[in-house]
PDB file of C-alpha atoms and ligand atoms in Angstrom:
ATOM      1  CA  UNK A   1      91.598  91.903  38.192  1.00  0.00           C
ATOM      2  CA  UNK A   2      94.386  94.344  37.598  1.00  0.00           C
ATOM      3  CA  UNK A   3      97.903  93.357  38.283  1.00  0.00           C
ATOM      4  CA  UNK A   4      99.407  94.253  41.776  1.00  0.00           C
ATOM      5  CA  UNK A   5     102.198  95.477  40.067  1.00  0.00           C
ATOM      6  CA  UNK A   6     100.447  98.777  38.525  1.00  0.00           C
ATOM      7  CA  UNK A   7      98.720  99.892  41.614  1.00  0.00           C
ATOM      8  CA  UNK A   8     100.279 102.931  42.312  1.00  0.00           C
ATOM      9  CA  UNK A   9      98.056 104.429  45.977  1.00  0.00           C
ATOM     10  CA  UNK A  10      95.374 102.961  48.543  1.00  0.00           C
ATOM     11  CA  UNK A  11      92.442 104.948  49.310  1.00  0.00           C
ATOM     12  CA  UNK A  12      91.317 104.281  53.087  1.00  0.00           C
ATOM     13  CA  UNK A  13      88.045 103.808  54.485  1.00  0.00           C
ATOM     14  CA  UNK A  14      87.613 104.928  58.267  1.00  0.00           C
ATOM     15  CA  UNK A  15      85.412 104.148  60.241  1.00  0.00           C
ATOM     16  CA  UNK A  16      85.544  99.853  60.201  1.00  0.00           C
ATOM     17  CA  UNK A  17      88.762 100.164  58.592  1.00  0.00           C
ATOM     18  CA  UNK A  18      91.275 102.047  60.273  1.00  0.00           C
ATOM     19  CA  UNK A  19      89.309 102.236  63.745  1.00  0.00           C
ATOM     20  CA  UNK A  20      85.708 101.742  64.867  1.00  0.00           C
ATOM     21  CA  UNK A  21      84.124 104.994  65.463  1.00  0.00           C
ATOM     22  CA  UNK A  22      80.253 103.252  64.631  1.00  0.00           C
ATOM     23  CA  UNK A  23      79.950 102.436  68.455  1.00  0.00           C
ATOM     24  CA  UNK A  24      80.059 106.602  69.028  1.00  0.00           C
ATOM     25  CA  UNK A  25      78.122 107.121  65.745  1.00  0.00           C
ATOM     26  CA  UNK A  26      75.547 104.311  67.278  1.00  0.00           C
ATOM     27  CA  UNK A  27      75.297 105.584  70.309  1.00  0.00           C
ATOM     28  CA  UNK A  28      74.312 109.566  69.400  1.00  0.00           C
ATOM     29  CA  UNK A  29      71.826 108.585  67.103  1.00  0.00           C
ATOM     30  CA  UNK A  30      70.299 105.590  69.586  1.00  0.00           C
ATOM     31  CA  UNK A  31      69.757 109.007  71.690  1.00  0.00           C
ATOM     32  CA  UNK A  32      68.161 111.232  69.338  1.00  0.00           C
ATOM     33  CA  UNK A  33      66.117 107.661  67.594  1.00  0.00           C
ATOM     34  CA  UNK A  34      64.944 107.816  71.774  1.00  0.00           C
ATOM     35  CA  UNK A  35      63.913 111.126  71.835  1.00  0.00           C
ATOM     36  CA  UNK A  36      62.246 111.039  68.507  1.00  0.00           C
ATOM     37  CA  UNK A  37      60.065 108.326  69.216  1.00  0.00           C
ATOM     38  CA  UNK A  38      61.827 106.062  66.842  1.00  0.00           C
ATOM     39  CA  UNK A  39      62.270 101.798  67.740  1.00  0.00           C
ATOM     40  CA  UNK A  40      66.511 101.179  67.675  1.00  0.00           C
ATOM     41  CA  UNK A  41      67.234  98.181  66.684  1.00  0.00           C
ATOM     42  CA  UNK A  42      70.299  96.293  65.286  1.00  0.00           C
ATOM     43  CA  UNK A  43      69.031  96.130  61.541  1.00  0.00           C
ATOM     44  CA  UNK A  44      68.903 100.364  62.117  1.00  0.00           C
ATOM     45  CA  UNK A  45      72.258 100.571  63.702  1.00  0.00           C
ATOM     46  CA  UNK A  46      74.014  98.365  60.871  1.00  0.00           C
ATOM     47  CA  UNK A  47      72.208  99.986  57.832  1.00  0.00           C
ATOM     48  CA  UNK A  48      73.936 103.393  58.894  1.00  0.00           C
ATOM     49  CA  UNK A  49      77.014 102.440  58.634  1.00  0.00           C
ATOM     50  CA  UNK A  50      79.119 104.316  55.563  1.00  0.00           C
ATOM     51  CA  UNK A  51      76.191 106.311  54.897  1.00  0.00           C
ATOM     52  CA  UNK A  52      76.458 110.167  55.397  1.00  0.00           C
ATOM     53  CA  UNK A  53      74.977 112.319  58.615  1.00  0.00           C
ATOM     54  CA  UNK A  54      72.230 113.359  56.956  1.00  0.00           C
ATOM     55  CA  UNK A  55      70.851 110.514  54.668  1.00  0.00           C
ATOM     56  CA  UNK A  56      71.677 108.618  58.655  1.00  0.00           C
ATOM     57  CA  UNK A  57      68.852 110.849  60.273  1.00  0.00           C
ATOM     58  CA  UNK A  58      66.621 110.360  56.913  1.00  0.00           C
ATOM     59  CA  UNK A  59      67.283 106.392  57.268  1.00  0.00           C
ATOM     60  CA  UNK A  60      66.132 106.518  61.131  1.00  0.00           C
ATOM     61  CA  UNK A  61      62.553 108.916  60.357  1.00  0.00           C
ATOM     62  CA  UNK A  62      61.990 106.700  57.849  1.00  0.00           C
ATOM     63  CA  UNK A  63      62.496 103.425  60.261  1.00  0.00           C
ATOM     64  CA  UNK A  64      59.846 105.154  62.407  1.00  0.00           C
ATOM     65  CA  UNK A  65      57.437 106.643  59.815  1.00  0.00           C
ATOM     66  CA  UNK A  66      58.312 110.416  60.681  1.00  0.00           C
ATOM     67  CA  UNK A  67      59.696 111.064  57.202  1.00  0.00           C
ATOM     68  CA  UNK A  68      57.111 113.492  56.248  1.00  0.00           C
ATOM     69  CA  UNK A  69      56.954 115.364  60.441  1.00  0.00           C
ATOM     70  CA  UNK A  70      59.912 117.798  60.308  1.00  0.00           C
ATOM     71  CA  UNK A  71      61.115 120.636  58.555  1.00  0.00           C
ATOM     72  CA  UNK A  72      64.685 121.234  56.761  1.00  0.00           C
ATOM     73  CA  UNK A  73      65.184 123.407  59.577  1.00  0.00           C
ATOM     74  CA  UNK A  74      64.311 120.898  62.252  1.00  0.00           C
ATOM     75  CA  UNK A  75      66.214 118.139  60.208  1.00  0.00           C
ATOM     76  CA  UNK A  76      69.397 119.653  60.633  1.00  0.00           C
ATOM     77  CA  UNK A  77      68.808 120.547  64.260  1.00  0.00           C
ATOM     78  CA  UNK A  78      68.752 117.403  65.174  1.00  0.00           C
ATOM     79  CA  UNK A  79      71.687 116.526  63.255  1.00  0.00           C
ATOM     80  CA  UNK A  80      74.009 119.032  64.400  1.00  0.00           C
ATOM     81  CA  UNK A  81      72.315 117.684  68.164  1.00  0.00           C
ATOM     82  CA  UNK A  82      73.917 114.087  66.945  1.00  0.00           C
ATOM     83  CA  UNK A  83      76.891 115.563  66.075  1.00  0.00           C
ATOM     84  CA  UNK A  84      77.321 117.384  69.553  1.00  0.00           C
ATOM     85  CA  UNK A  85      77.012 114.229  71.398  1.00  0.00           C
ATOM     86  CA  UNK A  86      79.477 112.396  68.775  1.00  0.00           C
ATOM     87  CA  UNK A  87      81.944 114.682  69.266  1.00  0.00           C
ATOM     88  CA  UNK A  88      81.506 114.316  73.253  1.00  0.00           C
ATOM     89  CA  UNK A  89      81.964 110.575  72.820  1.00  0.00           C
ATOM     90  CA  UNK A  90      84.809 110.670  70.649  1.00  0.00           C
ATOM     91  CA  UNK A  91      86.654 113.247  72.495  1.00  0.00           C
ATOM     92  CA  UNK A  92      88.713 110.249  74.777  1.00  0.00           C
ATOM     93  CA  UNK A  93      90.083 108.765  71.148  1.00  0.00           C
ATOM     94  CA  UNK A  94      93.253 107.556  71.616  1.00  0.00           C
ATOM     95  CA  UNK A  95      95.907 105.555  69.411  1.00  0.00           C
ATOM     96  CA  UNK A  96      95.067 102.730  71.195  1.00  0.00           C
ATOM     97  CA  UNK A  97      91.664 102.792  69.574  1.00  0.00           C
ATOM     98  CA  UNK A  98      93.642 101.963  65.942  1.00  0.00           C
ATOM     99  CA  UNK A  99      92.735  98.811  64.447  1.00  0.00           C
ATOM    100  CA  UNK A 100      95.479  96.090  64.589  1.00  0.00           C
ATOM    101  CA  UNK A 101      97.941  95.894  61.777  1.00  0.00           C
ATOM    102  CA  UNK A 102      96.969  99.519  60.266  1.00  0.00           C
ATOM    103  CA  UNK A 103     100.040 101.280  61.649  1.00  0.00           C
ATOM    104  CA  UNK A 104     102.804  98.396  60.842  1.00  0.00           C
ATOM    105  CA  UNK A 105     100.564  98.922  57.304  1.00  0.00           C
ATOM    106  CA  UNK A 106     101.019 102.438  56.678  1.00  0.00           C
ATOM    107  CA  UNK A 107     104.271 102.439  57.534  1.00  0.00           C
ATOM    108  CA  UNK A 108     104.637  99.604  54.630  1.00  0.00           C
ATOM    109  CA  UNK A 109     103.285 101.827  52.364  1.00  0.00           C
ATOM    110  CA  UNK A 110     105.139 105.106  52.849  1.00  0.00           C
ATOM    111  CA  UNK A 111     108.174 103.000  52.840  1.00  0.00           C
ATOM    112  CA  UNK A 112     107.296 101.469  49.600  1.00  0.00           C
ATOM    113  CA  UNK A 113     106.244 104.762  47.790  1.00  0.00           C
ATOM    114  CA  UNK A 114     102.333 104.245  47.755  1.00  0.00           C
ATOM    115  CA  UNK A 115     100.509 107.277  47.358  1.00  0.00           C
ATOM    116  CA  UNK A 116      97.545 107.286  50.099  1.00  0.00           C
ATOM    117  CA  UNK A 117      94.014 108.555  50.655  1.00  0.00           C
ATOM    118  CA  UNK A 118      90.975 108.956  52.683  1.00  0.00           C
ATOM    119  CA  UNK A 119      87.717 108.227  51.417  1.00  0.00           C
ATOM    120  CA  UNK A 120      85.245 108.640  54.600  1.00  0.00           C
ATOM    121  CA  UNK A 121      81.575 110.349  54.813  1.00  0.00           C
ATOM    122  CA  UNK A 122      82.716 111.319  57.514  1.00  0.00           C
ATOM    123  CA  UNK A 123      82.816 115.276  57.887  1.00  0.00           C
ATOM    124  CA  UNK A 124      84.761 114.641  61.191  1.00  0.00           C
ATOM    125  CA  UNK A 125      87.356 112.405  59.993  1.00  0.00           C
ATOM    126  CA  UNK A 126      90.547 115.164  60.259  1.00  0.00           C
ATOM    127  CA  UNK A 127      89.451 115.102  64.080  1.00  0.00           C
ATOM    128  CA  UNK A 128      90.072 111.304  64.453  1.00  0.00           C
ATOM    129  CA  UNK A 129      93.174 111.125  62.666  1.00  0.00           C
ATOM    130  CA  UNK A 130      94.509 113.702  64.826  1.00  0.00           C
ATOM    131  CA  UNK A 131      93.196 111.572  68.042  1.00  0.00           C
ATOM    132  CA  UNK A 132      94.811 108.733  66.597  1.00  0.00           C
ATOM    133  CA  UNK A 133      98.107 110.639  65.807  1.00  0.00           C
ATOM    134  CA  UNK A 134      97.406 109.202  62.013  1.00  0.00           C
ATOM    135  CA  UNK A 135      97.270 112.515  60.170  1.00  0.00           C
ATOM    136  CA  UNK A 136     100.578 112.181  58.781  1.00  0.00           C
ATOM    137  CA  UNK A 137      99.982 109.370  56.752  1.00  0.00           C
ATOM    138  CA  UNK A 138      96.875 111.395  55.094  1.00  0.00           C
ATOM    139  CA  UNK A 139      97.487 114.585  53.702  1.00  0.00           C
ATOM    140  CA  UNK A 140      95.378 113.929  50.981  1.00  0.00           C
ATOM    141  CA  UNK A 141      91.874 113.727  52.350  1.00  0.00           C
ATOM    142  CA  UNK A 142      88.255 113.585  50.193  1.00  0.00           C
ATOM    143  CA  UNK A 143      86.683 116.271  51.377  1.00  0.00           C
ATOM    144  CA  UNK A 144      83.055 114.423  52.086  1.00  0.00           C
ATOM    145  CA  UNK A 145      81.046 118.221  51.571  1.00  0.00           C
ATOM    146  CA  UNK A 146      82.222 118.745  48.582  1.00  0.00           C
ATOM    147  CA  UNK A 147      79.921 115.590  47.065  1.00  0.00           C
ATOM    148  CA  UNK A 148      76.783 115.142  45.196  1.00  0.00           C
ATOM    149  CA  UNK A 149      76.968 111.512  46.492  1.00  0.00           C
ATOM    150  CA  UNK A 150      77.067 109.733  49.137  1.00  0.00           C
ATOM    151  CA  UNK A 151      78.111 106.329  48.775  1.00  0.00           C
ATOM    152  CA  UNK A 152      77.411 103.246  47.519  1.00  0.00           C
ATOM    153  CA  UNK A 153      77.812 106.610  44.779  1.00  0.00           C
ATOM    154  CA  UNK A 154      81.310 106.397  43.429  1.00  0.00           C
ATOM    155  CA  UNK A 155      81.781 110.022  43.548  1.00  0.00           C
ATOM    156  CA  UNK A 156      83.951 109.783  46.871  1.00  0.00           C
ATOM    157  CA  UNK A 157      86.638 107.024  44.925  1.00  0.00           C
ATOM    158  CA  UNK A 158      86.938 108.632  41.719  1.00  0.00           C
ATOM    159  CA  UNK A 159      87.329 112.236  43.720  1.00  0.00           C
ATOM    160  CA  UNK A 160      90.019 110.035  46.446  1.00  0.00           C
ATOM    161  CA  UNK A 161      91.845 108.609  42.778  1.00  0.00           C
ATOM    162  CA  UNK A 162      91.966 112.431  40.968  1.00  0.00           C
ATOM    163  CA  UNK A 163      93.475 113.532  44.088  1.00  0.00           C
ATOM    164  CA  UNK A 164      95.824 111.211  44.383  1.00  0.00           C
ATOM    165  CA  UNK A 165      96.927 112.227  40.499  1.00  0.00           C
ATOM    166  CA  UNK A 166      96.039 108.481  40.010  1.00  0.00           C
ATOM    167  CA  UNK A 167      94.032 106.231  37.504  1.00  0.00           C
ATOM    168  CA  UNK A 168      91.247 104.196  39.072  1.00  0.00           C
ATOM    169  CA  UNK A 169      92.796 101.344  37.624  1.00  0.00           C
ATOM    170  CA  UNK A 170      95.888 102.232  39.658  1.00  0.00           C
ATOM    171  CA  UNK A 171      94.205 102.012  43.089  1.00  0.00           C
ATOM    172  CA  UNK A 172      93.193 100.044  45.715  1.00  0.00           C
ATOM    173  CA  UNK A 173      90.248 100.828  47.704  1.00  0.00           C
ATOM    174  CA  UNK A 174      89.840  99.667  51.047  1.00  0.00           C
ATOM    175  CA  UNK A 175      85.993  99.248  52.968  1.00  0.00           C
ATOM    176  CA  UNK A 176      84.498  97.564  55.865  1.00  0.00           C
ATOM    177  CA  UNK A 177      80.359  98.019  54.338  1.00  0.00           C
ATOM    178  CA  UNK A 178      78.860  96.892  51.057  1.00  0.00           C
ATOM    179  CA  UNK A 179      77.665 100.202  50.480  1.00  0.00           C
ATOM    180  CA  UNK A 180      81.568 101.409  50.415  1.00  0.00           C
ATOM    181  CA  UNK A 181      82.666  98.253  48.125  1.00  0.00           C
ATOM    182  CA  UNK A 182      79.758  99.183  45.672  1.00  0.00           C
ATOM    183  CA  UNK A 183      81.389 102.503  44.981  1.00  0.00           C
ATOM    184  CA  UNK A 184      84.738 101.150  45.046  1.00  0.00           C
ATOM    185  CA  UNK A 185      83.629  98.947  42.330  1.00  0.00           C
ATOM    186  CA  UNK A 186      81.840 101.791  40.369  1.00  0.00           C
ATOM    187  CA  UNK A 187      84.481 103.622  40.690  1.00  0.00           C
ATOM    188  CA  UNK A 188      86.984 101.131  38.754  1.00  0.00           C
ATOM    189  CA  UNK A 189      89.390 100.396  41.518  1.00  0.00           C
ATOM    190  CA  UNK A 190      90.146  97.227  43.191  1.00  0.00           C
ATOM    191  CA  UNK A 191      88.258  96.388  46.233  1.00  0.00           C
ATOM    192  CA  UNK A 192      89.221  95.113  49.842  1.00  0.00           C
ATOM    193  CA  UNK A 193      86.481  94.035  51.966  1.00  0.00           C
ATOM    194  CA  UNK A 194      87.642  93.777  55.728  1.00  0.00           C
ATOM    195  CA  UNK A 195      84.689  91.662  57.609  1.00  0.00           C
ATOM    196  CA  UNK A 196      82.385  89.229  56.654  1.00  0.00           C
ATOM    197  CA  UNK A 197      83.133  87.583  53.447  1.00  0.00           C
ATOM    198  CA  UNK A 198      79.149  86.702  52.294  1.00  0.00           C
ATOM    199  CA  UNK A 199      78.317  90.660  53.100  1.00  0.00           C
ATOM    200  CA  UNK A 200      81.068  92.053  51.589  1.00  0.00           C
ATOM    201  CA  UNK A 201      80.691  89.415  48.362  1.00  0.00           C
ATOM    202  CA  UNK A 202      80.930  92.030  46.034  1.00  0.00           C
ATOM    203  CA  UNK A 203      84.363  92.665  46.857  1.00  0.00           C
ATOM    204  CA  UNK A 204      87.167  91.972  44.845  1.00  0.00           C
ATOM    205  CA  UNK A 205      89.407  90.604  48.048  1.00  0.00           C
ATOM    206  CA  UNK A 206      88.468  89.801  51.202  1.00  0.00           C
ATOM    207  CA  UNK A 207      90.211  89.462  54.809  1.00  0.00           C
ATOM    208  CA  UNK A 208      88.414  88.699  57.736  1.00  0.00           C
ATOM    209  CA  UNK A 209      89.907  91.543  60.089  1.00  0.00           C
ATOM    210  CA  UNK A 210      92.578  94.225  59.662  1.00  0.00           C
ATOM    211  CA  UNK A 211      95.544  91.881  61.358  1.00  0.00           C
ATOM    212  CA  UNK A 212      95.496  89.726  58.107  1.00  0.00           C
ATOM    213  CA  UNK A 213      95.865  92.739  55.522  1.00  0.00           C
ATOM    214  CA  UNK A 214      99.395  93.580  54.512  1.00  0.00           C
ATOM    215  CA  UNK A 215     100.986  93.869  50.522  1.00  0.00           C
ATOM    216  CA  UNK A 216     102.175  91.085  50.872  1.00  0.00           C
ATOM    217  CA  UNK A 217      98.913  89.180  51.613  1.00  0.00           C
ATOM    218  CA  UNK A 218      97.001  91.047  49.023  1.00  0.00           C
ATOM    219  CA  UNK A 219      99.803  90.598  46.133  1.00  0.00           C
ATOM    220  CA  UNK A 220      98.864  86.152  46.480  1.00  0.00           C
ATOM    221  CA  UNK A 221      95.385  87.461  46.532  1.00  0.00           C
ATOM    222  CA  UNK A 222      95.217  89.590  43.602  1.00  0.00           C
ATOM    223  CA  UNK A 223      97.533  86.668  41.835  1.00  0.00           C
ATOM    224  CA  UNK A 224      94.966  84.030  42.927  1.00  0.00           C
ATOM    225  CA  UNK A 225      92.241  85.944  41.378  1.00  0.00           C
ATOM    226  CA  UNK A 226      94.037  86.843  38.272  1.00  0.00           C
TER     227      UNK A 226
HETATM  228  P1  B16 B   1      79.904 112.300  60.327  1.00  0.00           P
HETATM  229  P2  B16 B   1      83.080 106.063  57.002  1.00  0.00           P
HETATM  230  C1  B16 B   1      80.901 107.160  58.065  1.00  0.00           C
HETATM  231  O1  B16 B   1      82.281 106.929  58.107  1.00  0.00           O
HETATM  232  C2  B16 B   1      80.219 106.345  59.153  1.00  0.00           C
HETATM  233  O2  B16 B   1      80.353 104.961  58.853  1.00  0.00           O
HETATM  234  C3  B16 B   1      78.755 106.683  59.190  1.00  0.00           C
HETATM  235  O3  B16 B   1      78.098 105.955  60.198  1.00  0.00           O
HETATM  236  C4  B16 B   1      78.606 108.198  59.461  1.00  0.00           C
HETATM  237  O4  B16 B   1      77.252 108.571  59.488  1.00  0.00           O
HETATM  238  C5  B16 B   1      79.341 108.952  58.350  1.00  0.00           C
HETATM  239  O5  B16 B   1      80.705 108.556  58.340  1.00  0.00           O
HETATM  240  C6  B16 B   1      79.251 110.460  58.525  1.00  0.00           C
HETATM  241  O6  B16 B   1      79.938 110.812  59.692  1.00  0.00           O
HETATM  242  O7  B16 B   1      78.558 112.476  60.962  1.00  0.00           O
HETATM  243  O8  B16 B   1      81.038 112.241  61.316  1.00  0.00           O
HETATM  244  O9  B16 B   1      80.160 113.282  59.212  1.00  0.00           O
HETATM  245  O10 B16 B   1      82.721 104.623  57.229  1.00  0.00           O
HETATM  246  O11 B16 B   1      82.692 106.574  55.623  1.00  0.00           O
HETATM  247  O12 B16 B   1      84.506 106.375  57.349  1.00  0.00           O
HETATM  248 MG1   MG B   2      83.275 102.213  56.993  1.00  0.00          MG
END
């Protein structure tokens, strides 16, 4: 474990991290999964977490053995249809839909110099920081087309890091799915899982929810693990 003293910026998860946009994400694609023919279930809803709008719709033909029915074409119809209805559903976003502690946070951080990132799949993040009036803490933001990967790749931390003018080494990454702590970890950075501690094992620091996270907390932690 590096020392807290030489991280230098914190790259930010979004969704599960800063506020919880995987009800809206669940909900679209419970519709389409309905109108495809394709069971829902929990297990479906959970494993699309982190993962990108496209490998999403892949994951839920799959779950329904319709991998090898549709076209390219008819793929991304029915992505872009997802979309349409997540946007809808997202549209009342308020900052009251923040997670607790992440503003009192951010603040922290600009006031102690920390450079700061976003590291989300998701293509409609700008859109929810605006809703959440968060923007300003993020003008650096990975731009999730851009990517060969998706995560658990690393591509989207060592991208979020480069931006930032930072080394790996010098950053903290923060993530709500083990698919996000995996390329946190791949990427070289420190890791912060916020959730359950036995999913998010692989993580280099846990807290339980978002209220417990603040530097000062995760200075004893890294110290602890040092
Ligand atoms: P979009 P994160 C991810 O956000 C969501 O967890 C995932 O469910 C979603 O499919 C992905 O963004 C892409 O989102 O369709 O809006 O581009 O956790 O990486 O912040
Ligand atoms: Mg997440």
């Amino acid at each position: 474990m590096v020392n807290f003293k030489d991280i230098k910026g914190f790259i930010f998860d979004l969704d599960g991290v800063i506020t919880l946009t995987s009800k809206y994400h669940g909900q679209a694609w419970h519709q389409l999964a309905d109108e495809l023919g394709v069971k829902w279930t929990k297990a479906l809803a959970d494993g699309l977490k982190g993962i990108s709008r496209m490998d999403s719709l892949e994951m839920i033909l799959r779950a329904g053995n319709k991998e090898n029915d549709f076209t390219e074409e008819e793929k991304i119809r029915f992505a872009a249809k997802k979309n349409d209805n997540y946007l809808k559903l997202i549209e009342k976003m308020t900052d009251a839909d923040i997670l607790p502690g992440i503003p009192a946070f951010l603040e922290d951080l600009v006031a102690h110099n920390y450079k700061i990132c976003l590291a989300s799949a998701s293509k409609n993040s700008p859109i929810i920081l605006e809703k959440l009036d968060l923007a300003k803490y993020f003008p650096t933001i990975v731009d999730p087309s851009k990517l060969k990967k998706g995560k658990p790749d690393p591509e989207i931390y060592v991208r979020g890091a480069e931006l930032l003018n930072l080394k790996p080494e010098e950053c903290i990454g923060i993530e709500d799915a083990a698919a996000g702590i995996q390329a946190i970890n791949g990427a070289g950075e420190t890791s912060i899982g916020i959730g359950d501690a036995n999913e998010l094992r692989d993580a280099d620091i846990n807290f339980s929810s978002t209220t417990d996270m603040s530097l000062e907390s995760i200075e004893a932690k890294m110290k602890v693990n040092r």
